GROMACS .gro file of N, CA and C in nm:
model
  504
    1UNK      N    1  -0.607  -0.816  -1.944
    1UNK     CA    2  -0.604  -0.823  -1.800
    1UNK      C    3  -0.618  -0.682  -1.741
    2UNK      N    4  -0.701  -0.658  -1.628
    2UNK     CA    5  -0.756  -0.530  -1.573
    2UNK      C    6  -0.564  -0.494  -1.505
    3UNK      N    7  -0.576  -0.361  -1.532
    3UNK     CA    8  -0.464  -0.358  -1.488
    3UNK      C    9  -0.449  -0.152  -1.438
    4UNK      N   10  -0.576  -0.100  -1.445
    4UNK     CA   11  -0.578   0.057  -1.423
    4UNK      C   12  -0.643   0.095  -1.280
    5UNK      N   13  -0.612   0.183  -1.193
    5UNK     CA   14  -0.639   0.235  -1.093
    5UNK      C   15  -0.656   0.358  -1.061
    6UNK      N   16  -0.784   0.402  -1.021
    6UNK     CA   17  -0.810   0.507  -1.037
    6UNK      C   18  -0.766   0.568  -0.862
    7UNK      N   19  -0.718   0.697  -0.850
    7UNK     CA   20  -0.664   0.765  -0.753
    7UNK      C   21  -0.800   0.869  -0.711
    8UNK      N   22  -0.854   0.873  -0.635
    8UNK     CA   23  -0.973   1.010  -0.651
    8UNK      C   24  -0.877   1.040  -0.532
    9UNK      N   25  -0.938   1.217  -0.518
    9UNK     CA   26  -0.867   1.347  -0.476
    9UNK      C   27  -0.996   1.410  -0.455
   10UNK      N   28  -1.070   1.400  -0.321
   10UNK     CA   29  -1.219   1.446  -0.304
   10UNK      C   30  -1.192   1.546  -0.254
   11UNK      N   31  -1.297   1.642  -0.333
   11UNK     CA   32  -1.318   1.820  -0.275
   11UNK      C   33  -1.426   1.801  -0.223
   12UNK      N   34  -1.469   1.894  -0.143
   12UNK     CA   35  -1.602   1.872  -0.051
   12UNK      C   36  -1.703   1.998  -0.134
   13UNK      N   37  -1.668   2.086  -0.208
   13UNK     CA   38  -1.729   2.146  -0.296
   13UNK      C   39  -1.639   2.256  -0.455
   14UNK      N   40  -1.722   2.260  -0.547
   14UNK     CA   41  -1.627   2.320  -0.653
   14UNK      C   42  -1.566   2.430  -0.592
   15UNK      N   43  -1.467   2.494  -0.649
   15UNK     CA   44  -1.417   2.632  -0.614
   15UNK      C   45  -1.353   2.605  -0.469
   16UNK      N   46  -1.292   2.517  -0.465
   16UNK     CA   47  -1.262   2.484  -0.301
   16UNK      C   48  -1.105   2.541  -0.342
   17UNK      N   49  -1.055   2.575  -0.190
   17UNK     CA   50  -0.900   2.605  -0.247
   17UNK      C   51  -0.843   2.461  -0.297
   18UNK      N   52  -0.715   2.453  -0.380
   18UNK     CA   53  -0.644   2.355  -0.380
   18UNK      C   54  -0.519   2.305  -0.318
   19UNK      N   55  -0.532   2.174  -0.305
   19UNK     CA   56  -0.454   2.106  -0.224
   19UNK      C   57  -0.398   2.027  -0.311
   20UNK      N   58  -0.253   1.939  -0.273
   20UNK     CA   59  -0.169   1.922  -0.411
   20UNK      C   60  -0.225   1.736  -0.257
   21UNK      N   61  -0.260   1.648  -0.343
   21UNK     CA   62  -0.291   1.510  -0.297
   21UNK      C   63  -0.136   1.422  -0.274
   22UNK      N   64  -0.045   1.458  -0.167
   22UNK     CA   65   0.082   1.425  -0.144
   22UNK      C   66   0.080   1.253  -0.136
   23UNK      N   67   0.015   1.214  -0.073
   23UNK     CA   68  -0.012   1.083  -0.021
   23UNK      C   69  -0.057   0.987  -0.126
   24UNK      N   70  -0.179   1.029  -0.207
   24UNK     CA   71  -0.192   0.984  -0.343
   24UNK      C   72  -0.125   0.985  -0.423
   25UNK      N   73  -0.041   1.073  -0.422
   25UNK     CA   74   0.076   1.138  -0.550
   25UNK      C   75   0.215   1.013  -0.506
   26UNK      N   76   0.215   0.968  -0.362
   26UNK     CA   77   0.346   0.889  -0.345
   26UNK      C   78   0.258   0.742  -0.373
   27UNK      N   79   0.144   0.754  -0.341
   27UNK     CA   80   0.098   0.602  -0.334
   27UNK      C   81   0.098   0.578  -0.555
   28UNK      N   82   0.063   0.665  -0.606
   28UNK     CA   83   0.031   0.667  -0.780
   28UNK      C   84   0.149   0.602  -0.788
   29UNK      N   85   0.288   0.708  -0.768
   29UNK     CA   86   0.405   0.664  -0.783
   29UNK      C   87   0.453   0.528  -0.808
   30UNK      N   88   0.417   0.431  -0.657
   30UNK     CA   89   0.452   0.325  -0.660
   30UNK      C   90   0.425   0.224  -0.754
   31UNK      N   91   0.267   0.271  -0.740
   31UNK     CA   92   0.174   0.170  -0.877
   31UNK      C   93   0.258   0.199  -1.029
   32UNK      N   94   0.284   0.332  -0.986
   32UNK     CA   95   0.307   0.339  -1.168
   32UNK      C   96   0.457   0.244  -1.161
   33UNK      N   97   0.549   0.277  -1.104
   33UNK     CA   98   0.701   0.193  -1.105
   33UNK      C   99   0.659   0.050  -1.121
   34UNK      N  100   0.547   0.021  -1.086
   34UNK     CA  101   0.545  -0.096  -1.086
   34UNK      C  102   0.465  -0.192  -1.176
   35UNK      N  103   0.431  -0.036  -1.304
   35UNK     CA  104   0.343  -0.106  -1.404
   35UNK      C  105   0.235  -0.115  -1.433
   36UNK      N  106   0.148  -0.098  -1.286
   36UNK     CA  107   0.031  -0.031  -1.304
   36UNK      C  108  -0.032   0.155  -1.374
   37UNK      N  109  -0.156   0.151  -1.472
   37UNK     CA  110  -0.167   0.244  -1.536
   37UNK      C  111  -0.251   0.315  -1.398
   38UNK      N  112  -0.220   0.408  -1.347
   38UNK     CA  113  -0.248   0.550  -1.240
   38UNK      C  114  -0.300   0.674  -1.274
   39UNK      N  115  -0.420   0.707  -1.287
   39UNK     CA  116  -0.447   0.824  -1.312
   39UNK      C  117  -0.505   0.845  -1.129
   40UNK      N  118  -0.481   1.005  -1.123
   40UNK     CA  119  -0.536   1.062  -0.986
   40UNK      C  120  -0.615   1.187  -1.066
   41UNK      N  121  -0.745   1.149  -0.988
   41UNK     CA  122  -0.856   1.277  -1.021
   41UNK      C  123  -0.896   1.330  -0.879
   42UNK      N  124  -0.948   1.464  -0.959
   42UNK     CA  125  -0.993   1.586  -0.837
   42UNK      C  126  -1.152   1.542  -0.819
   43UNK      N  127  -1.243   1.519  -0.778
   43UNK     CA  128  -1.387   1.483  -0.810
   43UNK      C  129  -1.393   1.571  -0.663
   44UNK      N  130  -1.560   1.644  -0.721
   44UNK     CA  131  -1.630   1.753  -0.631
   44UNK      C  132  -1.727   1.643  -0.603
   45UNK      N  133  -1.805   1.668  -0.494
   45UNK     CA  134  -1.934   1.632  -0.434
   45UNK      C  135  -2.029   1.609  -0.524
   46UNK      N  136  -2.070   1.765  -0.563
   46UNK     CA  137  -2.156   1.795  -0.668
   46UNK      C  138  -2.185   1.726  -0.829
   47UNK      N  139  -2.027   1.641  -0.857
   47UNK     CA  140  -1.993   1.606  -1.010
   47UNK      C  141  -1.933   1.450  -1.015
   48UNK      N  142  -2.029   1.388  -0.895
   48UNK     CA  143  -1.976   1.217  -0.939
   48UNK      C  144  -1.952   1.179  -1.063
   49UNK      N  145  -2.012   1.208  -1.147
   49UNK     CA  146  -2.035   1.188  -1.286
   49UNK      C  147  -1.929   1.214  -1.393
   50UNK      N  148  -1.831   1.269  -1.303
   50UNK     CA  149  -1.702   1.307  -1.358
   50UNK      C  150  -1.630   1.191  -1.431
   51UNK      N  151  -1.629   1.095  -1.308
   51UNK     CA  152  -1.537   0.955  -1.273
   51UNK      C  153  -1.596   0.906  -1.410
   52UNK      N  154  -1.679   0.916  -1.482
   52UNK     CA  155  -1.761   0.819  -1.568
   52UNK      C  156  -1.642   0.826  -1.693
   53UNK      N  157  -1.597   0.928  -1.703
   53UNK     CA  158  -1.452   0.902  -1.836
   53UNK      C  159  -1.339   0.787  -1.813
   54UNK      N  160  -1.353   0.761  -1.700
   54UNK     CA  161  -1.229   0.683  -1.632
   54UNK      C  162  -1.223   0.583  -1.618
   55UNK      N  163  -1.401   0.515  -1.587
   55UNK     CA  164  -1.387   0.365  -1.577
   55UNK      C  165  -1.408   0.338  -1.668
   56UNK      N  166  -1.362   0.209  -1.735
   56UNK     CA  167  -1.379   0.127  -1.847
   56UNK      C  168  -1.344  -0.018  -1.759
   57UNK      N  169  -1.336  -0.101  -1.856
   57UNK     CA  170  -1.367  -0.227  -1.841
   57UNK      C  171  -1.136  -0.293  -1.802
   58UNK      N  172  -1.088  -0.201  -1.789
   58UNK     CA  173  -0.970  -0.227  -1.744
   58UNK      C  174  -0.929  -0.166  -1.608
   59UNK      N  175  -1.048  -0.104  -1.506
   59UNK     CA  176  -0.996  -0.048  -1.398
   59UNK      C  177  -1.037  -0.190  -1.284
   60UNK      N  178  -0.928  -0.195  -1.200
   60UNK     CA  179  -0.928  -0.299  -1.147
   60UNK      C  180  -1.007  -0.263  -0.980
   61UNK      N  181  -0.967  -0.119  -0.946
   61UNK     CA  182  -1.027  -0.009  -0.857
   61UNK      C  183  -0.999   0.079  -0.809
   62UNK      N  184  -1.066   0.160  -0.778
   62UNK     CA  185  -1.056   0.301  -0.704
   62UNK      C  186  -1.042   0.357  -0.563
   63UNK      N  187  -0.942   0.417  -0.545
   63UNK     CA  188  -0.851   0.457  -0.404
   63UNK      C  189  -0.903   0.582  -0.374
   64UNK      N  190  -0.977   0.603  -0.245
   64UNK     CA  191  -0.982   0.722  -0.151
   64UNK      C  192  -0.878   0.723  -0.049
   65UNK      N  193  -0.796   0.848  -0.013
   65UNK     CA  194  -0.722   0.860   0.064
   65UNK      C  195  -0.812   1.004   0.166
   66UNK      N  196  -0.915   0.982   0.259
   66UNK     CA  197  -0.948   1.085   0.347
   66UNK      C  198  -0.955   1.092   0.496
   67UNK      N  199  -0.986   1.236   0.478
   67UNK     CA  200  -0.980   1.260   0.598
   67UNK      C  201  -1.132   1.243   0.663
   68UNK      N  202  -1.159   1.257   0.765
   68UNK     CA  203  -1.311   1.284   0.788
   68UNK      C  204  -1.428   1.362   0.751
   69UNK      N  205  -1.383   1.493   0.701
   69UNK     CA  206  -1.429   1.579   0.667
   69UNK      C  207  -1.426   1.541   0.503
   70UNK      N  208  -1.372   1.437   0.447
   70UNK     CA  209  -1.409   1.423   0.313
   70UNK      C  210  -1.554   1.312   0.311
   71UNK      N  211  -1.564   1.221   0.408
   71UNK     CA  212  -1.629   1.095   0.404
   71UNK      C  213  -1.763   1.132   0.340
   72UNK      N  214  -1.834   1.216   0.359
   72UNK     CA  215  -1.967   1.259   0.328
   72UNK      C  216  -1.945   1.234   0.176
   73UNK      N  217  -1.875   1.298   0.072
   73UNK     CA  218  -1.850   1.347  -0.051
   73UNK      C  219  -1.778   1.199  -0.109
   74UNK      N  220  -1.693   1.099  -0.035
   74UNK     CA  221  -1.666   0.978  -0.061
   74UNK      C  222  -1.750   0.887  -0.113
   75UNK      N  223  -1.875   0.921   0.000
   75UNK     CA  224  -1.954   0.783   0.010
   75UNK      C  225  -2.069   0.772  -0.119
   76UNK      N  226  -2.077   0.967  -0.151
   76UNK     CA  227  -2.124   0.965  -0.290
   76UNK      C  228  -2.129   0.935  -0.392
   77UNK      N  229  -1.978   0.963  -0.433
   77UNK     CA  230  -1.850   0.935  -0.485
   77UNK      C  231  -1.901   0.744  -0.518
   78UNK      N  232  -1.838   0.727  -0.434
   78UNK     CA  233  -1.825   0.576  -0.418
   78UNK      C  234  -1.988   0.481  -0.466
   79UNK      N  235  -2.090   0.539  -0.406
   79UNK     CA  236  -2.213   0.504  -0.397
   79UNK      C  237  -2.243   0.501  -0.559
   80UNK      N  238  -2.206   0.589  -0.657
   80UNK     CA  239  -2.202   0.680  -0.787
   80UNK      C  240  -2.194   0.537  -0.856
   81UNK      N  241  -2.021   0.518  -0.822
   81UNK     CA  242  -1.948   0.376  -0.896
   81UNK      C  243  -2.004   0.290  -0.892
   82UNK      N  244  -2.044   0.199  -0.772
   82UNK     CA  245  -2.133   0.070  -0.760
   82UNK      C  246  -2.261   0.054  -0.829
   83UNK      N  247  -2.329   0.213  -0.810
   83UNK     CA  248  -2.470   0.180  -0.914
   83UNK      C  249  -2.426   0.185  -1.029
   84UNK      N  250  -2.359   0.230  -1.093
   84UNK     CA  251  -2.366   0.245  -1.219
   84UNK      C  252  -2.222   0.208  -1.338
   85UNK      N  253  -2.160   0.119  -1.220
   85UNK     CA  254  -2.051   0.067  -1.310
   85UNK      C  255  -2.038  -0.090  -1.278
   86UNK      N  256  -1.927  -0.146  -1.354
   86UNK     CA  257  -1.899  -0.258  -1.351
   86UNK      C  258  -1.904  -0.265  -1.194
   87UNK      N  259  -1.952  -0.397  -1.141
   87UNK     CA  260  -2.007  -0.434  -1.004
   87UNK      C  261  -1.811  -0.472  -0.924
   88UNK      N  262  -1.754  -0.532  -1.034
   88UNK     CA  263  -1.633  -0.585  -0.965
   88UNK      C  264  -1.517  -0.500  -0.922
   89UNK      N  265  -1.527  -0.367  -0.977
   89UNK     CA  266  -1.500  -0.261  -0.920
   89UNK      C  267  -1.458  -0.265  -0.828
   90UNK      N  268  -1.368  -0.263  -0.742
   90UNK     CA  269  -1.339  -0.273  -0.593
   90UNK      C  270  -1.282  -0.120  -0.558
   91UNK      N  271  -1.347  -0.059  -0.447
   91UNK     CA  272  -1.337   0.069  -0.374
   91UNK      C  273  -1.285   0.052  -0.246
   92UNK      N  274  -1.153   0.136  -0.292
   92UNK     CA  275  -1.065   0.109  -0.137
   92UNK      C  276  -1.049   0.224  -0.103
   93UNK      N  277  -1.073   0.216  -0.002
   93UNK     CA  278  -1.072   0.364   0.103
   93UNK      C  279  -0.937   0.347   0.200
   94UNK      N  280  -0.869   0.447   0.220
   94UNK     CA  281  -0.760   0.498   0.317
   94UNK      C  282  -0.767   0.619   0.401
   95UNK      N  283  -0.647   0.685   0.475
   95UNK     CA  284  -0.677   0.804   0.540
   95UNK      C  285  -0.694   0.762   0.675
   96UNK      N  286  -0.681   0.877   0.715
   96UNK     CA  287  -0.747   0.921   0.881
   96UNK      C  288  -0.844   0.860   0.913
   97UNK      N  289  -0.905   0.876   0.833
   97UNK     CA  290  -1.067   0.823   0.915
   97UNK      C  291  -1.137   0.680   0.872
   98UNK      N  292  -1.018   0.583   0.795
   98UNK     CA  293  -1.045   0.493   0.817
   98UNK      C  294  -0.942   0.437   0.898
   99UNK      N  295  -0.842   0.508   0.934
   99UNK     CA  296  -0.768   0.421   1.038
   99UNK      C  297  -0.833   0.438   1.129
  100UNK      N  298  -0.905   0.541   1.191
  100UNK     CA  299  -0.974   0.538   1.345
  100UNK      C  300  -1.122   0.472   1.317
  101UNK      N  301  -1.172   0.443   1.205
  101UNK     CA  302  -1.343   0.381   1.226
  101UNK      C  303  -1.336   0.269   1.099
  102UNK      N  304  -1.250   0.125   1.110
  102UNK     CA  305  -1.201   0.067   0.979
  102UNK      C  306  -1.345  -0.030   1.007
  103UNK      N  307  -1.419  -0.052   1.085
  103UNK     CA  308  -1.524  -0.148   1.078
  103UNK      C  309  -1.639  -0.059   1.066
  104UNK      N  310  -1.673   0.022   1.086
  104UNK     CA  311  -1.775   0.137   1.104
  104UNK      C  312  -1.785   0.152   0.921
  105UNK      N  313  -1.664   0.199   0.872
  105UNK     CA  314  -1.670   0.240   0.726
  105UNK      C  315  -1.672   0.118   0.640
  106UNK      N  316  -1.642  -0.013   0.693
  106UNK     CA  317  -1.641  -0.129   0.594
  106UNK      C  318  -1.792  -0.162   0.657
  107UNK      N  319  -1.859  -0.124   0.717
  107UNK     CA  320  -2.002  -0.194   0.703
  107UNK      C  321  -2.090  -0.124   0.582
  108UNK      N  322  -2.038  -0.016   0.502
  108UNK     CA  323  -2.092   0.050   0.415
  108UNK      C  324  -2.077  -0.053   0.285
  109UNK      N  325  -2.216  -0.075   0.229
  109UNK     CA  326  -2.226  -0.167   0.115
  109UNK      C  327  -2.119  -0.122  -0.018
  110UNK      N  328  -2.107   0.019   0.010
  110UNK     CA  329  -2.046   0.033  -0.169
  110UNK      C  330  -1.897   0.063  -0.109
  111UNK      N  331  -1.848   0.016   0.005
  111UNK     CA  332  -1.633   0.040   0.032
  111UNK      C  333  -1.621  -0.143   0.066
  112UNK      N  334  -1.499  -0.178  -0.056
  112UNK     CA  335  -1.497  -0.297  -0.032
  112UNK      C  336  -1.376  -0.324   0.063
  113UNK      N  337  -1.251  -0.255   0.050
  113UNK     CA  338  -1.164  -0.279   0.085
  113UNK      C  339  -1.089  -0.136   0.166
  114UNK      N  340  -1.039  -0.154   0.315
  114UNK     CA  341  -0.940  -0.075   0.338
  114UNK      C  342  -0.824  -0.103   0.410
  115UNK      N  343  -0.756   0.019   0.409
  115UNK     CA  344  -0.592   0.042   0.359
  115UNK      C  345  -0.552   0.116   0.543
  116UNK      N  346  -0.507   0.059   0.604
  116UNK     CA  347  -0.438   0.106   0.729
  116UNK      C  348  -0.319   0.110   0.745
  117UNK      N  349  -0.282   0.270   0.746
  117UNK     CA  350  -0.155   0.330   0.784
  117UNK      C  351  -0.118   0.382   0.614
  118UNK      N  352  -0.012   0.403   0.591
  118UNK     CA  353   0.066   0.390   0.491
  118UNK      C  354  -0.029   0.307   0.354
  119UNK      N  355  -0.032   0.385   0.260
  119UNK     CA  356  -0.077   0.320   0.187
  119UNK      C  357  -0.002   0.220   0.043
  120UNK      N  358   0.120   0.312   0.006
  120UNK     CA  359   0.186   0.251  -0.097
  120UNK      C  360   0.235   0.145  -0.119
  121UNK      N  361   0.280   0.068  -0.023
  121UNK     CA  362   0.287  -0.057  -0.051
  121UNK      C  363   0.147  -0.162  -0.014
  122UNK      N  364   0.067  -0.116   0.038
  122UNK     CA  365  -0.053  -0.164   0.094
  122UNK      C  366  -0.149  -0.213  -0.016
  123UNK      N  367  -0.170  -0.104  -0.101
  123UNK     CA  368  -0.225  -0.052  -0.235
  123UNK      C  369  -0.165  -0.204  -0.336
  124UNK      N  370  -0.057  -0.176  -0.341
  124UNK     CA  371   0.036  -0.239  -0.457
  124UNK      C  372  -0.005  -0.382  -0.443
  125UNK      N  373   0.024  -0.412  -0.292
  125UNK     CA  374   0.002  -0.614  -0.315
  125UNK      C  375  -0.157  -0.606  -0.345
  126UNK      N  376  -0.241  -0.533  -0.229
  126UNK     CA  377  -0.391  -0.538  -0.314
  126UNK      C  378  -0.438  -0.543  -0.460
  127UNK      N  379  -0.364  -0.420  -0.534
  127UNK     CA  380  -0.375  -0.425  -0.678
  127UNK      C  381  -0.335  -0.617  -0.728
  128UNK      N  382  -0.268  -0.620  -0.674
  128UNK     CA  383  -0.143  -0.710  -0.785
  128UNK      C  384  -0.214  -0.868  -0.732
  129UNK      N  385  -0.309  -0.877  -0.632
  129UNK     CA  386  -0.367  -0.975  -0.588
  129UNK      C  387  -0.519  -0.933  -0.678
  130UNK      N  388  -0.560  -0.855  -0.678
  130UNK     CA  389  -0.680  -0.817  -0.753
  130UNK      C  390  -0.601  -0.845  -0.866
  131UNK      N  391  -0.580  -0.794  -0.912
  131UNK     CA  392  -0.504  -0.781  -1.067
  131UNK      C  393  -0.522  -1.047  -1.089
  132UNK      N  394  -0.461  -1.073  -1.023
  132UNK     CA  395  -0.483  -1.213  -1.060
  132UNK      C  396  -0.574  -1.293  -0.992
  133UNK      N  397  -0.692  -1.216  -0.922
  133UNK     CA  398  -0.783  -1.275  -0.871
  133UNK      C  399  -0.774  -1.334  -0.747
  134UNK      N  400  -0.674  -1.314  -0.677
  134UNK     CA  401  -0.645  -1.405  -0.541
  134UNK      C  402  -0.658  -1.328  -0.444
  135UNK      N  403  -0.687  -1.393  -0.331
  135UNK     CA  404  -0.754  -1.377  -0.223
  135UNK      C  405  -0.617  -1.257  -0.142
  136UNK      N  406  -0.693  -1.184  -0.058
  136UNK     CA  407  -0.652  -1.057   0.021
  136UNK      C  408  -0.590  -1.114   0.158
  137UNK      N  409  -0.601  -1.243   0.204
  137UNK     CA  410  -0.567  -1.260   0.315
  137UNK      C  411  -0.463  -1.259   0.342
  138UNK      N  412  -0.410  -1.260   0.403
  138UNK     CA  413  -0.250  -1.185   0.437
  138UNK      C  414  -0.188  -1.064   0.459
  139UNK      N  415  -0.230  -1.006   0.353
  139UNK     CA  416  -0.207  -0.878   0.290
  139UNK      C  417  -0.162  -0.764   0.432
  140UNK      N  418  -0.098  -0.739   0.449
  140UNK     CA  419  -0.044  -0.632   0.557
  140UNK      C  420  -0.148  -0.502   0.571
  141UNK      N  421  -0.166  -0.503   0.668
  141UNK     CA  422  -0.281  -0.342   0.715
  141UNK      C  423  -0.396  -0.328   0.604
  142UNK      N  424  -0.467  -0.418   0.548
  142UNK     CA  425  -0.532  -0.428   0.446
  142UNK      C  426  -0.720  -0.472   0.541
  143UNK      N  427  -0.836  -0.410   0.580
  143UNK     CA  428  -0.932  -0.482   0.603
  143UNK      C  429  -1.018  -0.555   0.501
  144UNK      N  430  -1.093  -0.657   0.460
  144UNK     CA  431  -1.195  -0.643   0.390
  144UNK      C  432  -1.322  -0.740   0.390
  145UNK      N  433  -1.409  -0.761   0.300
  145UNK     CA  434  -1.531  -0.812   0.345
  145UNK      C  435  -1.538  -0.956   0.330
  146UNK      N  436  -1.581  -1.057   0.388
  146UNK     CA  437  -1.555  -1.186   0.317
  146UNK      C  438  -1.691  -1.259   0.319
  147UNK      N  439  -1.838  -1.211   0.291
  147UNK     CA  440  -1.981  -1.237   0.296
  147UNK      C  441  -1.988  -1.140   0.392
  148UNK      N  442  -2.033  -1.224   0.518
  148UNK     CA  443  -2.083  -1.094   0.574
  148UNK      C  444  -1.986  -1.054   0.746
  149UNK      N  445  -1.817  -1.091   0.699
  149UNK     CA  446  -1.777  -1.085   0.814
  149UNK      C  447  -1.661  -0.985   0.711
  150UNK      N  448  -1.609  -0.872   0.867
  150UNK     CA  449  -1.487  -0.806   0.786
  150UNK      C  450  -1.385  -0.856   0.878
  151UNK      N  451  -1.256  -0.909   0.768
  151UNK     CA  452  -1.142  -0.934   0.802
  151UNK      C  453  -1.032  -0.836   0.815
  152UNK      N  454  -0.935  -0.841   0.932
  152UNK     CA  455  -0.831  -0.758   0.912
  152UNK      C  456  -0.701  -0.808   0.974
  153UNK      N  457  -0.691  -0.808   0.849
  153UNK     CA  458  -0.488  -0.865   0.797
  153UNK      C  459  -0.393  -0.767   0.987
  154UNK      N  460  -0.283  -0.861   1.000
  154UNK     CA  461  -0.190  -0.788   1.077
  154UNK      C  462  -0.133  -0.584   1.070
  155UNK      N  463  -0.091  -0.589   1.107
  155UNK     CA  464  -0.009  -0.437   1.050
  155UNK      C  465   0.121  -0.423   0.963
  156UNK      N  466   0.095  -0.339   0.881
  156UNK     CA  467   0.237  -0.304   0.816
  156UNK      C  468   0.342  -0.255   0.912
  157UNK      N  469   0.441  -0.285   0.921
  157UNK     CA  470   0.554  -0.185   0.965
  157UNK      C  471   0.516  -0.038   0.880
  158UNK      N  472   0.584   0.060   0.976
  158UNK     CA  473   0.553   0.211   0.928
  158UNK      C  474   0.680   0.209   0.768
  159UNK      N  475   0.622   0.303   0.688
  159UNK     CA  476   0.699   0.291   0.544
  159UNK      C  477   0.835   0.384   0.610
  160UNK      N  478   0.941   0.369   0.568
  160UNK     CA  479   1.041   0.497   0.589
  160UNK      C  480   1.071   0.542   0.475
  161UNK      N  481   0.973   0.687   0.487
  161UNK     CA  482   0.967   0.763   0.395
  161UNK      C  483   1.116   0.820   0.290
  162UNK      N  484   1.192   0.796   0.385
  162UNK     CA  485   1.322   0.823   0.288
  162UNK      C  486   1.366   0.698   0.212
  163UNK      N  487   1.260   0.601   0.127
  163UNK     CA  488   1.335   0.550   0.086
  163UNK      C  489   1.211   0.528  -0.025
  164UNK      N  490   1.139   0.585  -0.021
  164UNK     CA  491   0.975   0.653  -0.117
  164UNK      C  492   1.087   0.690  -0.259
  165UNK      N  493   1.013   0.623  -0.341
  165UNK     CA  494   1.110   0.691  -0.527
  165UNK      C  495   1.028   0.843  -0.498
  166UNK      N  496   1.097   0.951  -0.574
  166UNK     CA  497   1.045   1.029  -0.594
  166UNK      C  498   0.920   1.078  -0.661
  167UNK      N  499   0.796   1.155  -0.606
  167UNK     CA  500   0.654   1.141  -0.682
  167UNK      C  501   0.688   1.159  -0.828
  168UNK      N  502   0.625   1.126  -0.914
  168UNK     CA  503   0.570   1.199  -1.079
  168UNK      C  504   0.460   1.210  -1.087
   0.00000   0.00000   0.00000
């Protein structure tokens, strides 16, 4: 049973300063407490080809958490996976800039699913509904595609961060 999730951490070019992925690092967290296998990668613009060690035939899908200024380097990113990996792959995008443009970025053929507001528990029922094949509807702050209409679930209540397990 698919049960791995990949975390990407998009640089907009190599040699960029580094940034420690806080939001990914609390959202990994959750998945991992909860059993899911979590790796978070750094992937440049320039090196889609990176991701290619990572997928295998147990990743269930892959999480962007950006800002706007990453989307360009995402959609590469993302575009990379769909041609050239398993099709069922599901690419969920989060961040800034899909909370302000969540229909704009789900009309893009290769983002299947996104994540509004808070992602860690958002992430988790998605996984764990992917993970047994069942349908997304419900799902709290969650948009996604259903042929050719995009759906979007109610809102999460905001997470209170003081009660987040500590990252690993």
């Amino acid at each position: 049973m698919k049960n791995k999730i990949i975390l990407i951490d998009v640089q907009e070019k190599c040699g960029h300063y580094l940034e420690i992925p806080l939001g990914l690092l609390s959202i990994g967290t959750i998945l991992k407490k909860n059993k899911f296998e979590t790796k978070i990668i750094k992937i440049f613009k320039e090196q889609p080809e990176k991701i290619k060690k990572y997928l295998d035939k147990d990743v269930l899908c892959v999480g962007f958490g950006l800002r706007s200024d990453q989307v360009e380097s995402a959609l590469i990113i993302s575009k990379y996976i769909k041609t050239n990996f398993d099709k069922g792959i599901k690419i969920v995008w989060g961040g800034i800039h899909t909370n302000l443009y969540p229909y704009q970025v789900l009309e893009n053929e290769n983002i299947d699913i996104i994540v509004e507001g808070d992602g860690e528990f958002t992430l988790l029922e998605i996984a764990n509904r992917l993970k047994y094949n069942k349908s997304l509807r419900g799902v709290k702050s969650c948009f996604y595609k259903k042929g050719e209409n995009i759906i979007s679930n109610k809102k999460r209540e905001f997470t209170d961060l003081t009660k987040l397990p500590r990252t690993e």
